[in-house]
PDB file of C-alpha atoms in Angstrom:
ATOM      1  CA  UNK A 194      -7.268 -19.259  26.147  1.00  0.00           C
ATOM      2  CA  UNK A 195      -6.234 -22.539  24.474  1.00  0.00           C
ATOM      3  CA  UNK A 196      -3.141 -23.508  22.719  1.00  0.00           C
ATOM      4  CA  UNK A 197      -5.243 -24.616  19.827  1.00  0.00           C
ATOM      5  CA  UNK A 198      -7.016 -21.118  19.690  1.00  0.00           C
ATOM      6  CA  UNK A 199      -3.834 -19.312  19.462  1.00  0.00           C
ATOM      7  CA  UNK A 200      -2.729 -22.107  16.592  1.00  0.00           C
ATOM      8  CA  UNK A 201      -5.999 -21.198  14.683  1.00  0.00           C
ATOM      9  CA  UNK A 202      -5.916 -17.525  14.914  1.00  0.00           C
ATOM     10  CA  UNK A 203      -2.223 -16.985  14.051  1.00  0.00           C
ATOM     11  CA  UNK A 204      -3.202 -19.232  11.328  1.00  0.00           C
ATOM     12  CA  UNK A 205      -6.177 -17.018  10.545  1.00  0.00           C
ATOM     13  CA  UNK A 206      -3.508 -14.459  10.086  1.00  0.00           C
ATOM     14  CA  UNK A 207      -1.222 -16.363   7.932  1.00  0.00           C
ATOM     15  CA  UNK A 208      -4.194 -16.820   5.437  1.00  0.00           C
ATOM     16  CA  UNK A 209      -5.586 -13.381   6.033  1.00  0.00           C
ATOM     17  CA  UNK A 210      -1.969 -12.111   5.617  1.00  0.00           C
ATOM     18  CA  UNK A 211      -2.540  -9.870   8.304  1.00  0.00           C
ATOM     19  CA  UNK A 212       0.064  -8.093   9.977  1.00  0.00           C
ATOM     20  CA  UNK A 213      -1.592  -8.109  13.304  1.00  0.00           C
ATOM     21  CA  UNK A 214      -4.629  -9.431  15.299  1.00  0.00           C
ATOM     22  CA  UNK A 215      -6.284  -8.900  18.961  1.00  0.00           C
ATOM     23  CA  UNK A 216      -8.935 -11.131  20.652  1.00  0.00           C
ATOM     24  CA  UNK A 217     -10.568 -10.668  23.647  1.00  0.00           C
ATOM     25  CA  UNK A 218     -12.687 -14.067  24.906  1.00  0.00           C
ATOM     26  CA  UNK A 219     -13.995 -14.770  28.403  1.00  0.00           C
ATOM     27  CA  UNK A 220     -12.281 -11.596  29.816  1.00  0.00           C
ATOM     28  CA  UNK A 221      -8.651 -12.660  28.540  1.00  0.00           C
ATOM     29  CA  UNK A 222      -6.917 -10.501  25.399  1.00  0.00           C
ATOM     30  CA  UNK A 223      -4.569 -11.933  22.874  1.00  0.00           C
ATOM     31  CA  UNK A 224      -2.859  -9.894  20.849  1.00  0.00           C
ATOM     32  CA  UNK A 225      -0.724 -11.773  17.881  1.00  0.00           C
ATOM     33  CA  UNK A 226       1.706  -9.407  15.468  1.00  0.00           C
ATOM     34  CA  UNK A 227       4.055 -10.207  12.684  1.00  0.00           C
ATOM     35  CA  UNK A 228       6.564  -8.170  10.235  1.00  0.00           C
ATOM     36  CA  UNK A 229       6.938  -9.467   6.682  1.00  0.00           C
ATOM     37  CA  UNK A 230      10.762  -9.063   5.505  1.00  0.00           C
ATOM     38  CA  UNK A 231       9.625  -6.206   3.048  1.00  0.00           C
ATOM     39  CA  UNK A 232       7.108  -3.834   3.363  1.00  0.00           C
ATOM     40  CA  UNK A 233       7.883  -2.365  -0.752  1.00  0.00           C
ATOM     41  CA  UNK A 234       4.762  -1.873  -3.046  1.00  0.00           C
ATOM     42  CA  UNK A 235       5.569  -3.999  -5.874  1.00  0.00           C
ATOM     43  CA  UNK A 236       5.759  -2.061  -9.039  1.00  0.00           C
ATOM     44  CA  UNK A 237       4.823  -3.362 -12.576  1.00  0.00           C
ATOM     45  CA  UNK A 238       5.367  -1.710 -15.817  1.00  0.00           C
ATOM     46  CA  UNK A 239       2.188   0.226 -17.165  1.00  0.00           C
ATOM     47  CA  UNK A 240       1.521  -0.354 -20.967  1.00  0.00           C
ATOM     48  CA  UNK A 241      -0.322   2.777 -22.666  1.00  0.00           C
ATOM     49  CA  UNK A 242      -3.789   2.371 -24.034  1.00  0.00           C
ATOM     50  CA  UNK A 243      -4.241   4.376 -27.092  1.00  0.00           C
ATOM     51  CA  UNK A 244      -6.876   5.026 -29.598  1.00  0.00           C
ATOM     52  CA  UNK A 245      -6.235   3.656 -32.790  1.00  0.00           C
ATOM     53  CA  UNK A 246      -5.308   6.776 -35.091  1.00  0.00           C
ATOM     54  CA  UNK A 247      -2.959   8.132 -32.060  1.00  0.00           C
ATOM     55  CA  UNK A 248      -0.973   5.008 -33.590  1.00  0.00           C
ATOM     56  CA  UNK A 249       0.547   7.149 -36.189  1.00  0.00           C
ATOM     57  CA  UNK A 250       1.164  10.379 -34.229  1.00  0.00           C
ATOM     58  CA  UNK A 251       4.884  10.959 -32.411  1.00  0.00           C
ATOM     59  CA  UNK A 252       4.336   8.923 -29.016  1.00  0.00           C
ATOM     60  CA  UNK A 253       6.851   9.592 -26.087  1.00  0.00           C
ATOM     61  CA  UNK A 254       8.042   6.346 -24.583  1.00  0.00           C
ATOM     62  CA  UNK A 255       5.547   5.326 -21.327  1.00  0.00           C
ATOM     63  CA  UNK A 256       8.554   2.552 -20.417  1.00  0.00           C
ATOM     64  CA  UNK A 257       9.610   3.825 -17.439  1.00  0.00           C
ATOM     65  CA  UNK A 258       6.192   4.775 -15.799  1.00  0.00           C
ATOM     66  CA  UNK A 259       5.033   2.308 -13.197  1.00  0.00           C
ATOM     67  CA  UNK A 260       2.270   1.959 -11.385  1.00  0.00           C
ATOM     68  CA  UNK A 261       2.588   1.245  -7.265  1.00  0.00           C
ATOM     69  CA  UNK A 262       0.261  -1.266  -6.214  1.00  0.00           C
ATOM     70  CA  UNK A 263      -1.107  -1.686  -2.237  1.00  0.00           C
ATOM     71  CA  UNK A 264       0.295  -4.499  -0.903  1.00  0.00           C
ATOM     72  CA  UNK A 265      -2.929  -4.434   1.653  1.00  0.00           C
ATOM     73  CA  UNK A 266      -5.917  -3.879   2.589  1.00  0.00           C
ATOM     74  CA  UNK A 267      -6.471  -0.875   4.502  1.00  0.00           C
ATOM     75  CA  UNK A 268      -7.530   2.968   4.719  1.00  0.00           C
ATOM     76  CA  UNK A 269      -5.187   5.203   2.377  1.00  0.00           C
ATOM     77  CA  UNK A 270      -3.637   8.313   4.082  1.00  0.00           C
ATOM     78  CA  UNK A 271      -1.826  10.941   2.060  1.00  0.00           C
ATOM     79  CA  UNK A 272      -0.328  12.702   5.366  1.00  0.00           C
ATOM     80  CA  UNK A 273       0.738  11.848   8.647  1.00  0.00           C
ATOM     81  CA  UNK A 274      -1.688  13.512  10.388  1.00  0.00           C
ATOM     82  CA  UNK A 275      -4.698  15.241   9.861  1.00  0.00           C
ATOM     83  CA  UNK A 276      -4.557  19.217   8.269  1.00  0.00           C
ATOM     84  CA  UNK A 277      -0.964  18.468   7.309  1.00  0.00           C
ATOM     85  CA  UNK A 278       0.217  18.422   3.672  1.00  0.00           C
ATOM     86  CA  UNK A 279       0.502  15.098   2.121  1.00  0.00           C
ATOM     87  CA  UNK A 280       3.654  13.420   1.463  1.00  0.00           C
ATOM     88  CA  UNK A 281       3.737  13.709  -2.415  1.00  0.00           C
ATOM     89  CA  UNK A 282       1.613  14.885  -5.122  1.00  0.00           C
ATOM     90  CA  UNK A 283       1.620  14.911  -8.749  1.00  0.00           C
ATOM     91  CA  UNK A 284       4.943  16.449 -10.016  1.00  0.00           C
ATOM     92  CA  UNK A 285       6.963  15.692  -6.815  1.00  0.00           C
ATOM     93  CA  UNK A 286      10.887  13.954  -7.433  1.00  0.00           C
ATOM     94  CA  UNK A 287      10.957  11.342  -5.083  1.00  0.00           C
ATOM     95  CA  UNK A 288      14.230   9.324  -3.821  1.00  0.00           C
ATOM     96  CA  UNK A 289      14.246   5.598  -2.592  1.00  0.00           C
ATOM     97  CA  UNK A 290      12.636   5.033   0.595  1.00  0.00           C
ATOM     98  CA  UNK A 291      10.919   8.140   0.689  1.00  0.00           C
ATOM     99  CA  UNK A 292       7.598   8.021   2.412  1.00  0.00           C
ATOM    100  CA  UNK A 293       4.643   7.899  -0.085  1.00  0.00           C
ATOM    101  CA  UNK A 294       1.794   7.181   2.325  1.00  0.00           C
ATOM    102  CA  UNK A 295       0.370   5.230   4.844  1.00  0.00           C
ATOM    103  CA  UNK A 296      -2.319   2.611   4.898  1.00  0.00           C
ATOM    104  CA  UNK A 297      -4.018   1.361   7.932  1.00  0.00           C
ATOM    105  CA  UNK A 298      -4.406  -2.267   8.522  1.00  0.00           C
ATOM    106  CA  UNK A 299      -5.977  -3.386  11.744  1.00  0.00           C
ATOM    107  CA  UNK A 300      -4.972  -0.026  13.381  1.00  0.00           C
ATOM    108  CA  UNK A 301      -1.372  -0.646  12.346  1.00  0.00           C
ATOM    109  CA  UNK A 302       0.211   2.357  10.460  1.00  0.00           C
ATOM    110  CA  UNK A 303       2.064   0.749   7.339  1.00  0.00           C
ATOM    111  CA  UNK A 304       4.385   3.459   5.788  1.00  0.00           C
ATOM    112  CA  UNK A 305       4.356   3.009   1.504  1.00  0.00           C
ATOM    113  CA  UNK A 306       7.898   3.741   0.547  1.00  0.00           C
ATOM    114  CA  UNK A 307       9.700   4.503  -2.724  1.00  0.00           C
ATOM    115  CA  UNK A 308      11.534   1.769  -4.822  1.00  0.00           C
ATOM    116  CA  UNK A 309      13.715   3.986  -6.662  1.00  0.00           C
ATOM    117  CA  UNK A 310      14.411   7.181  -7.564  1.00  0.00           C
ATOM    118  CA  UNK A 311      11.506   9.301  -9.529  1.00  0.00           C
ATOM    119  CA  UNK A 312       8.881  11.800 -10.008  1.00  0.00           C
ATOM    120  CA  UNK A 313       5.192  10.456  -8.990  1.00  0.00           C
ATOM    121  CA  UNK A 314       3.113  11.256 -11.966  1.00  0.00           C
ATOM    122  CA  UNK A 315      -0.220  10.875 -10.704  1.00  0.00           C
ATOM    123  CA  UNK A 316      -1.807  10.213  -7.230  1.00  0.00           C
ATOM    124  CA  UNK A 317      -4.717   7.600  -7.736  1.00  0.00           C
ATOM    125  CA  UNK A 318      -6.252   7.527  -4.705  1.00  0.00           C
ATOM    126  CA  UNK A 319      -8.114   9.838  -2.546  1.00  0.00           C
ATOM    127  CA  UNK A 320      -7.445  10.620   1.048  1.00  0.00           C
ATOM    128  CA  UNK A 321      -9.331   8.506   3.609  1.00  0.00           C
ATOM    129  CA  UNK A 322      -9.939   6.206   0.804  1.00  0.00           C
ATOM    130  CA  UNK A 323     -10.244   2.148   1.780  1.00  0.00           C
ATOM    131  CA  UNK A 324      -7.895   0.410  -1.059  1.00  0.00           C
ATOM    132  CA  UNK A 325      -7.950  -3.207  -1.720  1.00  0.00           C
ATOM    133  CA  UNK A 326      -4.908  -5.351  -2.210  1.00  0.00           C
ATOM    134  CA  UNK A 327      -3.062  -4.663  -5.714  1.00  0.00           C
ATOM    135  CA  UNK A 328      -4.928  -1.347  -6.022  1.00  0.00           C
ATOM    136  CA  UNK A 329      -2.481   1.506  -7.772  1.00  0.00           C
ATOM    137  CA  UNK A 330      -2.007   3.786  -5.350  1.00  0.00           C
ATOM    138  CA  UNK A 331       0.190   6.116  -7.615  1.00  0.00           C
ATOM    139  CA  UNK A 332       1.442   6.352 -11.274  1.00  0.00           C
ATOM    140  CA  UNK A 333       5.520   6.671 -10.578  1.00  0.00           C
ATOM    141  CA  UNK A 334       8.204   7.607 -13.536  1.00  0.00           C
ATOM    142  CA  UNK A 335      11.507   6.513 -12.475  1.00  0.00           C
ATOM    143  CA  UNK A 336      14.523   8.518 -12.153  1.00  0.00           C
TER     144      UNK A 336
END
């Protein structure tokens, strides 16, 4: 394989952002991985949609729920392995760097972790589920 085919597929990557890659051509494999310095869902503030006479009724502050976002594309898992329990669901206090879940990217195994301290609120995606980049993976109250 050519220097200038390795150049264009780890810059396939770069623009992909994909954390790893494998080509086989003329009999000869290449495999190219990379780590990014963070592997954190970001996390942005959710702002409650309400009809307009709930306006007037007693609300109960939504500031501290957050939604966590994929920060790939890949297949969602909720456990580590098949028939075992998930790693949260609704209700469940969380502490930072907990394991949330794992998504699958190009048979790589990318463990979700917690940001903070908190209680996940909702779970928003189903198990075996392909998510897209910036799709909420889980509703998240912090601590």
């Amino acid at each position: 394989m050519e220097d200038i085919d390795i150049r264009k597929y780890a810059g396939l990557m770069r623009e992909l952002d994909l954390t790893g890659l494998e080509v086989t051509e003329n009999g000869a494999t290449l495999r190219l991985e990379r780590s990014f310095a963070a592997a954190v869902p970001a996390m942005a503030p959710v702002s409650p949609v309400r009809p307009p006479q709930a306006e007037s009724a007693a609300t109960v502050s939504n500031d501290s729920v957050t939604e966590i976002r994929s920060p790939m594309v890949g297949v969602f898992y909720s456990s580590p392995k098949d028939n075992e329990p998930p790693f949260v669901k609704a209700g469940d206090a969380v502490k930072k760097g907990d394991v949330l879940c794992i998504i699958e990217a190009m048979k790589l195994m990318n463990e979700i972790t917690a940001e903070c301290d908190g209680v996940i609120e909702e779970v928003c995606v189903g198990d075996n589920q392909v998510v897209d980049f910036d799709h909420i993976l889980f509703r998240f109250r912090r601590a």
